[in-house]
Coordinates of C-alpha atoms in Angstrom, one line a residue:
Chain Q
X185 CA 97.5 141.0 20.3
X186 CA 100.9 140.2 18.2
X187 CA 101.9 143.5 20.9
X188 CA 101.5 141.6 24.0
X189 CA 102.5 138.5 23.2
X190 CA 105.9 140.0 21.5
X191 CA 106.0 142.0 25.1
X192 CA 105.4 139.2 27.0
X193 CA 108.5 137.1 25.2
X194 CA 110.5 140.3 25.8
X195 CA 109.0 140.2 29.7
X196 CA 110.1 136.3 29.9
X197 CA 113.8 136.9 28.4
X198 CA 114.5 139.8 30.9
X199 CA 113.3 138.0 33.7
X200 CA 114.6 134.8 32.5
X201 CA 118.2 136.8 31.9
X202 CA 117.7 138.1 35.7
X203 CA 117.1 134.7 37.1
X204 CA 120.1 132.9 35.5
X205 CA 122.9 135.2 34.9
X206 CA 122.6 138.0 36.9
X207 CA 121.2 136.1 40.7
X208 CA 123.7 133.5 40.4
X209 CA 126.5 136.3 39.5
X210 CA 125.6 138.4 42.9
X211 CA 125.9 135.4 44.8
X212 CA 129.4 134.2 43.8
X213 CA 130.5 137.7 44.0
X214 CA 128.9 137.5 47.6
X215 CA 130.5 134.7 48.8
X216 CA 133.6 136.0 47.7
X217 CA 133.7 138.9 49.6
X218 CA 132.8 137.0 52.6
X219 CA 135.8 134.6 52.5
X220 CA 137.5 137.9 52.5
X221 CA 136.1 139.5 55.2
X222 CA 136.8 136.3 56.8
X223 CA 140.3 136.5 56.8
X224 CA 140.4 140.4 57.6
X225 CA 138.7 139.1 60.5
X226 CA 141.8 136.8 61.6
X227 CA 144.3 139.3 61.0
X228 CA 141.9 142.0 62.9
X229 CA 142.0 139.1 65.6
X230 CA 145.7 138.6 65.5
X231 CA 146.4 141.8 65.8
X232 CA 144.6 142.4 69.1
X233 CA 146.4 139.4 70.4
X234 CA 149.7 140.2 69.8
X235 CA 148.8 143.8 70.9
X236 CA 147.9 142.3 74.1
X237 CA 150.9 140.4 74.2
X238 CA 152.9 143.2 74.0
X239 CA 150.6 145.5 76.7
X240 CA 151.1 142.6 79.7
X241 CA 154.5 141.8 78.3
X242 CA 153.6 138.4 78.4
X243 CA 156.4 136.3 77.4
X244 CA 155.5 132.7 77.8
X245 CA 152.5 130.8 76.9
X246 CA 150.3 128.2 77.9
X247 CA 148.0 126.9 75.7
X248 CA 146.3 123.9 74.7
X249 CA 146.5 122.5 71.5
X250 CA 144.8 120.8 69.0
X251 CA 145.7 117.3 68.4
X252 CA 142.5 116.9 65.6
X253 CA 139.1 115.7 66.3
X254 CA 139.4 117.4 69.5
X255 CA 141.9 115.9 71.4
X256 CA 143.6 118.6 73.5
X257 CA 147.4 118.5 74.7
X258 CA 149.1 121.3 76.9
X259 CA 151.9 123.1 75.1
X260 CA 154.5 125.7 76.7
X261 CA 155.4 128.7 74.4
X262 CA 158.9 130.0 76.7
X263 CA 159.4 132.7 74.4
X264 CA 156.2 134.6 72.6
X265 CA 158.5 137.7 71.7
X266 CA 158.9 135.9 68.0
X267 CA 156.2 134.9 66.1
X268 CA 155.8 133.0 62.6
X269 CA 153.1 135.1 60.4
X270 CA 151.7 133.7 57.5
X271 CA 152.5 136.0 54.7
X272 CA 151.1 133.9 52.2
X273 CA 151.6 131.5 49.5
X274 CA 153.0 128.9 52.4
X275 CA 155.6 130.9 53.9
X276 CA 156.2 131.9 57.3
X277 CA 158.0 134.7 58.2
X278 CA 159.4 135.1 61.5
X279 CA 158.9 138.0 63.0
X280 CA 159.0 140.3 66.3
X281 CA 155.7 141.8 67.8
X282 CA 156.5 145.3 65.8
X283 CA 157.4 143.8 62.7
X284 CA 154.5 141.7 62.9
X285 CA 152.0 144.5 63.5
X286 CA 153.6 146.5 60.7
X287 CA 152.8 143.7 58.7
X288 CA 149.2 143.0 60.3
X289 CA 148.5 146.6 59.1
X290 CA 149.8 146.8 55.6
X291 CA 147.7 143.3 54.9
X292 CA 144.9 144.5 56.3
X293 CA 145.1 147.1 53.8
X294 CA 144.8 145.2 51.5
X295 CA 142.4 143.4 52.6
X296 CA 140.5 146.3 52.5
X297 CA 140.9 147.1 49.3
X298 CA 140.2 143.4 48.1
X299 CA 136.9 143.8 50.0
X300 CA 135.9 147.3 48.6
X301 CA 136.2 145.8 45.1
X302 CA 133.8 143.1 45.5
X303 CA 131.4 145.2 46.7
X304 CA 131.8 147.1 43.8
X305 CA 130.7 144.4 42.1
X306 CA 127.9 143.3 43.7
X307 CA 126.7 146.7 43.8
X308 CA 127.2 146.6 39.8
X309 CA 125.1 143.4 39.2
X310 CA 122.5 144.4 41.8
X311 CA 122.1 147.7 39.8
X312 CA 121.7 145.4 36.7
X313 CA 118.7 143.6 38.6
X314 CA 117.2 146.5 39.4
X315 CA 117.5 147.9 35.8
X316 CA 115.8 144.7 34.1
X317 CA 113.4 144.3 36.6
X318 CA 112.4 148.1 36.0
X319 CA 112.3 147.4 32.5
X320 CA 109.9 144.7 32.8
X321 CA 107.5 147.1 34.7
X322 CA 107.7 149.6 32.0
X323 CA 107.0 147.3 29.7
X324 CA 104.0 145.8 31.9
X325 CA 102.9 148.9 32.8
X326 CA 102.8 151.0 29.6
X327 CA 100.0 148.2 28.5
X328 CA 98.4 148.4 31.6
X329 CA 98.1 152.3 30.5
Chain I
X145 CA 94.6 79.8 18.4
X146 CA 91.7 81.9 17.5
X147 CA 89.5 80.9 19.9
X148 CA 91.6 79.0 22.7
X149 CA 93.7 81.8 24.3
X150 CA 92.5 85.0 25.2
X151 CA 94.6 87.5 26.6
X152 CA 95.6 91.2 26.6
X153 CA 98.9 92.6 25.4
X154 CA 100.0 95.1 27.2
X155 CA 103.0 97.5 26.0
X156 CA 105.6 97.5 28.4
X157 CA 105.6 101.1 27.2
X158 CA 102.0 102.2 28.7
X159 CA 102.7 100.8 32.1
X160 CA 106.1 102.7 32.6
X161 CA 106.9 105.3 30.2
X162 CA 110.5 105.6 29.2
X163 CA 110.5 108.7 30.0
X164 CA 109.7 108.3 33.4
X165 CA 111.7 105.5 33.8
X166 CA 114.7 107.5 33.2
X167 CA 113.7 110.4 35.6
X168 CA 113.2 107.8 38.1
X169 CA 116.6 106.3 37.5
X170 CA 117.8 109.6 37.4
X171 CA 116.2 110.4 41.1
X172 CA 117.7 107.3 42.0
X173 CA 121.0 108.3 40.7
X174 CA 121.5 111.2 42.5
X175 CA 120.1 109.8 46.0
X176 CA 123.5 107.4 45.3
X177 CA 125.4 110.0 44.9
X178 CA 124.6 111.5 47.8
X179 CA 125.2 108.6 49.9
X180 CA 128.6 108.5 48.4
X181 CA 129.6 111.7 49.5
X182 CA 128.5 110.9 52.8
X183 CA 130.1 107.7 52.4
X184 CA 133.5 109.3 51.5
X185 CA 133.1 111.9 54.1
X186 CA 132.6 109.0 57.1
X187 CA 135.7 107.3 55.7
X188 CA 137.6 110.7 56.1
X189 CA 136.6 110.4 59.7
X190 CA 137.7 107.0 60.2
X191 CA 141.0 107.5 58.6
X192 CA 141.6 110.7 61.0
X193 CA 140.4 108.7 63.9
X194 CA 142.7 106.0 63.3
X195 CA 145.8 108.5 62.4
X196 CA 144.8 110.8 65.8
X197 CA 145.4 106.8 67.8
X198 CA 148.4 106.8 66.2
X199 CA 149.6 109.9 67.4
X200 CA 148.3 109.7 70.8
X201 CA 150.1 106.2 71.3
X202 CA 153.0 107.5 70.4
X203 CA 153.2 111.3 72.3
X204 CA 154.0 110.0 75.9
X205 CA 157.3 108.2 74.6
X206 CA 158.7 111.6 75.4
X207 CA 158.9 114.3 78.0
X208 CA 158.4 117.2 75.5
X209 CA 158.2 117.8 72.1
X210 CA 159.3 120.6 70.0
X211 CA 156.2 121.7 68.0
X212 CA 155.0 125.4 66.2
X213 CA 152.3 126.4 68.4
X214 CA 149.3 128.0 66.0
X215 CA 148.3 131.3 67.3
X216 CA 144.7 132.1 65.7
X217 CA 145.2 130.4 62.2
X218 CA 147.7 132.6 60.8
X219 CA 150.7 132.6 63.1
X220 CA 152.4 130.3 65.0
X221 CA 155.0 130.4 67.9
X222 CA 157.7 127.8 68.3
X223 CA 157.0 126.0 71.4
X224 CA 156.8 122.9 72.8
X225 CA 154.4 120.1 74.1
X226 CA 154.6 119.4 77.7
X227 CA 152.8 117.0 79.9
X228 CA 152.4 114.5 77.6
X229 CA 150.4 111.5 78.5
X230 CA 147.2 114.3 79.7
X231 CA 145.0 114.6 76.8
X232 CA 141.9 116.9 76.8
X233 CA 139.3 115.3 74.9
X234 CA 136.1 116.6 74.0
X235 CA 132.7 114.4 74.6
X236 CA 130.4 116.5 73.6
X237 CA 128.4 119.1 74.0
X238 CA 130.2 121.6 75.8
X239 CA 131.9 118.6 78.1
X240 CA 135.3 118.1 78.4
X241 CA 137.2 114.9 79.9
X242 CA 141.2 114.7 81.1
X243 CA 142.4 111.7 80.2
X244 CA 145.5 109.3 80.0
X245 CA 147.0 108.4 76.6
X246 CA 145.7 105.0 77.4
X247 CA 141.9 106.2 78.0
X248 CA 142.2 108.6 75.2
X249 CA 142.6 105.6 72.8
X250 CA 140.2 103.6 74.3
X251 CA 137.7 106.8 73.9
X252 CA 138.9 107.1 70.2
X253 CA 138.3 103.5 69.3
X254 CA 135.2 103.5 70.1
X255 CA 134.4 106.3 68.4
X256 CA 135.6 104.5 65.5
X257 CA 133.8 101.2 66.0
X258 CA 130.8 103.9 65.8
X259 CA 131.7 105.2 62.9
X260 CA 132.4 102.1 61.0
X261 CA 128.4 101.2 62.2
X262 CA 127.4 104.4 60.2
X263 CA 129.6 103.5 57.5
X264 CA 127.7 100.0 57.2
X265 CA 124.7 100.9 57.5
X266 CA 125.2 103.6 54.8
X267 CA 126.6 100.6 52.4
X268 CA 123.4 98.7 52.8
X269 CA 121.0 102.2 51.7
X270 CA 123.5 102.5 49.2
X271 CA 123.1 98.8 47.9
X272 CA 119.6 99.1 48.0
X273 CA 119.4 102.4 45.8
X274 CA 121.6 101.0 43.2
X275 CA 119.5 97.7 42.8
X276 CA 116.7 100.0 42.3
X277 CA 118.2 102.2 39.9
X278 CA 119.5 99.1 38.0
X279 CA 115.8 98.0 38.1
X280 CA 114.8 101.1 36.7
X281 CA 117.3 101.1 33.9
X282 CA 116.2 97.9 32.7
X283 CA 112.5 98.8 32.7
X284 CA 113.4 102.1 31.0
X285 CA 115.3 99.9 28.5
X286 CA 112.7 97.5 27.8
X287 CA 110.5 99.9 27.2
X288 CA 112.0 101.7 24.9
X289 CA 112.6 98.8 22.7
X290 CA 109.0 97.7 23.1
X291 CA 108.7 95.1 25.1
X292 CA 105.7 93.9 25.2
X293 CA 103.3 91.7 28.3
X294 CA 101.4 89.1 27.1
X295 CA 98.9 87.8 29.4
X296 CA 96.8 84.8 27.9
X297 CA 94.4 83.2 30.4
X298 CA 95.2 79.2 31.2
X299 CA 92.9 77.0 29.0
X300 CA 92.7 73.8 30.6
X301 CA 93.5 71.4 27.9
X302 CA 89.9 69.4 28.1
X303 CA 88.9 67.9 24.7
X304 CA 85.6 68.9 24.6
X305 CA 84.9 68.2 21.4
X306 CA 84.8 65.3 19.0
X307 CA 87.6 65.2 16.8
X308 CA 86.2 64.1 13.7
X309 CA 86.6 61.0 12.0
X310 CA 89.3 59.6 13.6
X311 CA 91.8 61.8 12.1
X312 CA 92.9 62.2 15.2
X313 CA 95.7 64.3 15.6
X314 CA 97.8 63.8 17.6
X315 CA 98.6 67.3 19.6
X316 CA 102.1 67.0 19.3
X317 CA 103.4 68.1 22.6
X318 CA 100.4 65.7 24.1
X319 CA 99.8 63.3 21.5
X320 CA 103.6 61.6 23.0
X321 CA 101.9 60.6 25.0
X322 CA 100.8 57.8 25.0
X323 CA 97.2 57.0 23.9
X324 CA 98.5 55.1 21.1
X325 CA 98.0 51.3 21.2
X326 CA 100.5 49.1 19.4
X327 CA 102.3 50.4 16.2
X328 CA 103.2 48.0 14.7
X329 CA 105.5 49.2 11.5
X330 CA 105.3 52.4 13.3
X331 CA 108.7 53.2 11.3
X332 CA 107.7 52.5 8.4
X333 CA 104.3 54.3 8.5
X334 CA 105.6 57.3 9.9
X335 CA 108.4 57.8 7.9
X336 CA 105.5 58.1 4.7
X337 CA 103.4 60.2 7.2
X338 CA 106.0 62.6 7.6
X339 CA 107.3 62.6 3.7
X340 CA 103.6 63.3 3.2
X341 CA 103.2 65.6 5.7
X342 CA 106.3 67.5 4.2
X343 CA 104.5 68.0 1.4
X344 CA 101.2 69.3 2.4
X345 CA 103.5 71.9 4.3
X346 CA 105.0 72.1 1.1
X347 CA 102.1 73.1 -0.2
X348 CA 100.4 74.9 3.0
X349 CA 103.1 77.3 2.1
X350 CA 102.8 78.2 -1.1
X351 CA 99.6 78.8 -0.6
X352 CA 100.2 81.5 1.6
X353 CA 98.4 80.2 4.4
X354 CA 100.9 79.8 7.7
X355 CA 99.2 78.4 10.1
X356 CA 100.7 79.2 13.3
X357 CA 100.5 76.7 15.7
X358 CA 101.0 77.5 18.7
X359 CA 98.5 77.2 20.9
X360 CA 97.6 73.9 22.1
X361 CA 96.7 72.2 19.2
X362 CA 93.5 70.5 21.0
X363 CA 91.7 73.2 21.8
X364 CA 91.5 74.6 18.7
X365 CA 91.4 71.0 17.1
X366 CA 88.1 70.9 19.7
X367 CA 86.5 73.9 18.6
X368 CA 85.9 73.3 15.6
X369 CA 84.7 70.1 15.6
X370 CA 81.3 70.1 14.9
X371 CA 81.3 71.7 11.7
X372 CA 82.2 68.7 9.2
X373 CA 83.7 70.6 6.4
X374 CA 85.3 72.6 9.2
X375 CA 86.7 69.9 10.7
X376 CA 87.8 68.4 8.3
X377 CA 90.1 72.1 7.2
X378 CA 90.8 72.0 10.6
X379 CA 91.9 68.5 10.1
X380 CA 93.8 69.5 7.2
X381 CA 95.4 72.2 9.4
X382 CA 96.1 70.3 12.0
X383 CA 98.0 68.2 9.6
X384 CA 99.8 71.2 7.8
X385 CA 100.6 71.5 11.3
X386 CA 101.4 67.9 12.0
X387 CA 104.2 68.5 9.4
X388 CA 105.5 70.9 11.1
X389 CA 105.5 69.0 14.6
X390 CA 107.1 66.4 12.6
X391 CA 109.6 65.7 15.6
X392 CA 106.9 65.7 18.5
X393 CA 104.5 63.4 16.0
X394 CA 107.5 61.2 15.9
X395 CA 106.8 60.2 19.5
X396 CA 103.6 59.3 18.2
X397 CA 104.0 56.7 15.5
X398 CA 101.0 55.0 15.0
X399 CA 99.3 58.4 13.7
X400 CA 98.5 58.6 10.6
X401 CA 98.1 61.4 11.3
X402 CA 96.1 62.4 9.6
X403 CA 95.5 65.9 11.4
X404 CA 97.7 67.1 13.5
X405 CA 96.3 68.9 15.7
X406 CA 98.4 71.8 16.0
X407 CA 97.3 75.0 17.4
X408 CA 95.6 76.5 13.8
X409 CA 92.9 78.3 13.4
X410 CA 90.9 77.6 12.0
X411 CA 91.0 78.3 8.3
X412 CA 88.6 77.1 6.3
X413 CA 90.9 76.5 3.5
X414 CA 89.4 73.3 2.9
X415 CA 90.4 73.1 -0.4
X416 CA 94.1 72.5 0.9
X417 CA 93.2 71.2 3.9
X418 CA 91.1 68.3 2.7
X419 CA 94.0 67.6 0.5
X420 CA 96.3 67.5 3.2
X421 CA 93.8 65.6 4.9
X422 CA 93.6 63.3 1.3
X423 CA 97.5 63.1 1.9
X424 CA 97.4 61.6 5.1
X425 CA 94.3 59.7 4.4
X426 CA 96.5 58.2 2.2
X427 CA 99.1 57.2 4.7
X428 CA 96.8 56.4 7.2
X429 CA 95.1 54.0 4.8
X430 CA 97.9 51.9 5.2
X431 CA 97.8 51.9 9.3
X432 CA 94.7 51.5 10.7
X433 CA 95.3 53.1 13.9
X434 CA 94.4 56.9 12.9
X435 CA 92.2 56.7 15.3
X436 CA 94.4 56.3 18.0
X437 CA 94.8 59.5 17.1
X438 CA 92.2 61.1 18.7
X439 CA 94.0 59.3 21.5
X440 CA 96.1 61.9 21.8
X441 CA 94.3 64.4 22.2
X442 CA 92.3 61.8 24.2
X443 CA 94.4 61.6 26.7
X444 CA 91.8 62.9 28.4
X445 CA 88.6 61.7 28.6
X446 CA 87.0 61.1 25.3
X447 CA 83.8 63.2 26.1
X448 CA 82.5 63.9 22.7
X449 CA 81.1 61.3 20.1
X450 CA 83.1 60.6 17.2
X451 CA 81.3 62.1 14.4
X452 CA 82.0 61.1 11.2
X453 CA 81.7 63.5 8.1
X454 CA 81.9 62.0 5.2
X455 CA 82.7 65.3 3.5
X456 CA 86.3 66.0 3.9
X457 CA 87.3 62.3 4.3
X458 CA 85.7 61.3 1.2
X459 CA 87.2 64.0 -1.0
X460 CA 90.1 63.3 1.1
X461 CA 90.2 59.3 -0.5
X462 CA 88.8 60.0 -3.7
X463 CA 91.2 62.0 -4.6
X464 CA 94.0 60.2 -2.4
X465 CA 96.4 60.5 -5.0
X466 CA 95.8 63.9 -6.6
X467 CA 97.1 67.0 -5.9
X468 CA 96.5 68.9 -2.7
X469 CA 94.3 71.4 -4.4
X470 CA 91.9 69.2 -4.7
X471 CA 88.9 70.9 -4.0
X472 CA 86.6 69.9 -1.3
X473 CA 83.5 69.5 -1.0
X474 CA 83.3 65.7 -1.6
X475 CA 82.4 63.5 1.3
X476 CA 84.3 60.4 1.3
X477 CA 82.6 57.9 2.3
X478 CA 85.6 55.5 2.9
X479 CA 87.4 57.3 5.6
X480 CA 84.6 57.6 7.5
X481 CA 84.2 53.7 7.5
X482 CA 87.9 53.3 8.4
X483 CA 87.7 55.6 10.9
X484 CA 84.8 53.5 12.6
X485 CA 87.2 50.9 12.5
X486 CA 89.7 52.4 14.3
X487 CA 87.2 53.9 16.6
X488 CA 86.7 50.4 17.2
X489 CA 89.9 49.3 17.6
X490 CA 90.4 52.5 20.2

């Protein structure tokens, strides 16, 4: 009797320790890996584009642009051959369509790697879940023996 | 009040529990706080509407302007904006309009005047959840300090009963009234009525025995009318009470007051009681008009038949002088015949 209620306290601390740290902890590591993949996304996307630029030789642009809230205005782009990349922390570099690619490819390296860490992580605190939750079956079960 | 009021008291405390209360202002709470941020983000709107107005008044001053075209969201190209008084503007699922600078604006201030609807209407949920969670509070509050609802069913004030012997008293917040004939050397009457009356309470007091008056002093006066010796403690309370209602009794002079009748229950503590009672016989020996008394408590209809027990009253004027503590039992026969007289005089 004293067994199975002190195995039932250990039962509710594991799964409470499951339910609070560990779920909440896999989905912050989650959503960080997402915004990541989000921006390896853009630079995947910016990539193509400027790879395109370069295959047509395309060297002015019309586009339309955003005004806010969805107000469109027609803007001319007479020269595409240089192009401002964000490298990060606000700056802008300017660069030509080589320079930019070399860039495009050495951040989405990193990106990469940034992205293979978290899912290291989540990997980690999923393993975690599954080793409490097997815990509390041994525990449940061995009585159930 | 014994007998005249009943009622039920009802702990603020079982109807809403605090506890509750709180969750419920809680609830409440958070339902605010949710129409703030949607508050806050509708005022975000309106402020970027009225900014994008702005801009689009302004664009078609010029041919061109120089501006960094974004390319994706992390590169731009310098370029510049041409054809400047065309705007694109979205309507709306999927639909598209080309419009002037002038149209555009008209489009975006309505937009706004729809936005500053939402806005309103969201003030006036808003309004309506914070009076409820300031309702909530206080309920929660009041319980907690343990508030309590009384609910006392409304006695009509009838005088069934006879109020004995004349010593009418005069129900204070009634007895102003007017049932009172003449008083003549009201002054001087009252102002020994009241030093006497001072010291039954005097004495009331010591003895332990508060009488709370607070009921309407008839109704108890009324109830225990029949029983002599009763009456006449009730008499005697009615006039510890009378003391006490001094200032209200001051409306009514003539009393003699003998008993006030103040809302006492009944205590048979005749012993001090008839002496009160002996006190203000004593006072109301010298003006004849105790009965009027009863007048004030007569306002209404004088229904009952004035019985006179000798018991209290006579103690009360045999031992006029003596202490309160007199004891009881003895039946003056004096009073009784005085209060006939005043019956009469009523």
């Amino acid at each position: 009797m004293d067994d199975s209620r002190f195995r039932q306290e250990k039962v509710q601390k594991f799964e409470e320790f499951v339910d609070r740290r560990l779920k909440p902890d896999l989905v912050q590591a989650v959503a960080q890996r997402d915004k990541v993949l989000q921006q390896q996304k853009v630079f995947q996307d910016l990539r193509t584009n400027i790879e395109n630029l370069e295959k047509n030789g395309v060297t002015s642009l019309r586009t339309m642009v955003n005004l806010g809230s969805e107000v469109y205005m027609q803007a001319d782009v007479p020269d595409t051959r240089h192009i401002f990349v964000d490298i990060g922390l606000g700056f802008h570099v300017e660069f030509t369509w080589s320079e930019a690619l070399d860039f495009i490819s050495v951040r989405e390296a990193r990106l990469a790697r940034q992205i293979d860490e978290h899912t290291h992580l989540i990997a980690n605190i999923k393993a975690q879940i599954k080793l409490v939750s097997e815990g509390i079956r041994e525990l449940l079960q061995i009585p159930a023996e | 009040m014994g007998d005249s009021a009943k009622g039920t008291i009802t702990s603020l405390d079982s109807l809403f529990s605090p506890e509750e209360a709180q969750k419920a202002v809680r609830r409440v709470e958070d339902a605010i706080a949710d129409r703030r941020k949607e508050l806050d983000r509708l005022r975000g709107f309106l402020s970027d509407n009225s900014a994008l107005i702005h801009l689009v008044r302004k664009l078609p001053d010029e041919l061109s302007h120089d501006i960094m075209v974004p390319f994706g969201s992390a590169a731009f190209f310098p370029g510049r904006l041409i054809h400047t008084n065309e705007f694109l503007v979205l309507l709306g699922e999927g639909y598209y309009a080309d419009r002037t600078a002038k149209q555009t604006i008209e489009i975006l201030q309505r937009r706004g005047k729809a936005l500053e609807a939402q806005v309103d209407s969201l003030k006036v949920t808003m309004l309506d959840l914070e009076l409820e969670s300031k309702f909530f509070n206080s309920t929660a509050a009041e319980a907690a300090e343990g508030l309590v609802e009384i609910r006392e069913e409304y006695m009509e004030d009838t005088p069934k009963d006879v109020f004995e012997s004349g010593i009418s008293v005069p129900n204070p917040p009634d007895s102003s009234k007017e049932d009172n004939s003449g008083k003549p050397d009201e002054d001087e009457v009252h102002a020994r009525i009241m030093a006497k009356l001072d010291e039954l309470e005097k004495e009331e007091i010591e003895d332990g025995s508060a009488s709370g008056s607070d009921e309407d002093a008839e109704d108890s006066f009324q109830s225990n009318v029949d029983d002599g010796k009763n009456e006449a403690s009730e008499i005697a309370d009615l006039s510890m009470q009378f003391s006490v209602k001094a200032a209200s009794f001051l409306s009514d002079k003539e009393q003699p007051h003998s008993i006030q009748k103040s809302p006492l229950p009944p205590e048979p503590k005749e012993n001090l009681h008839q002496a009160s009672v002996l006190k203000l016989e004593d006072s109301s020996e010298n003006s004849a008009r105790q009965t009027s008394k009863v007048g004030s408590s007569s306002r209404r209809a004088f229904t009952g038949s004035i019985v006179e027990h000798s018991h209290g009253l006579a103690s009360i004027q045999s031992t006029k002088s003596t202490t309160p503590d007199q004891a009881s039992g003895s039946n003056p026969s004096k009073p009784v015949s005085r209060f006939k007289m005043q019956k009469g005089i009523r």
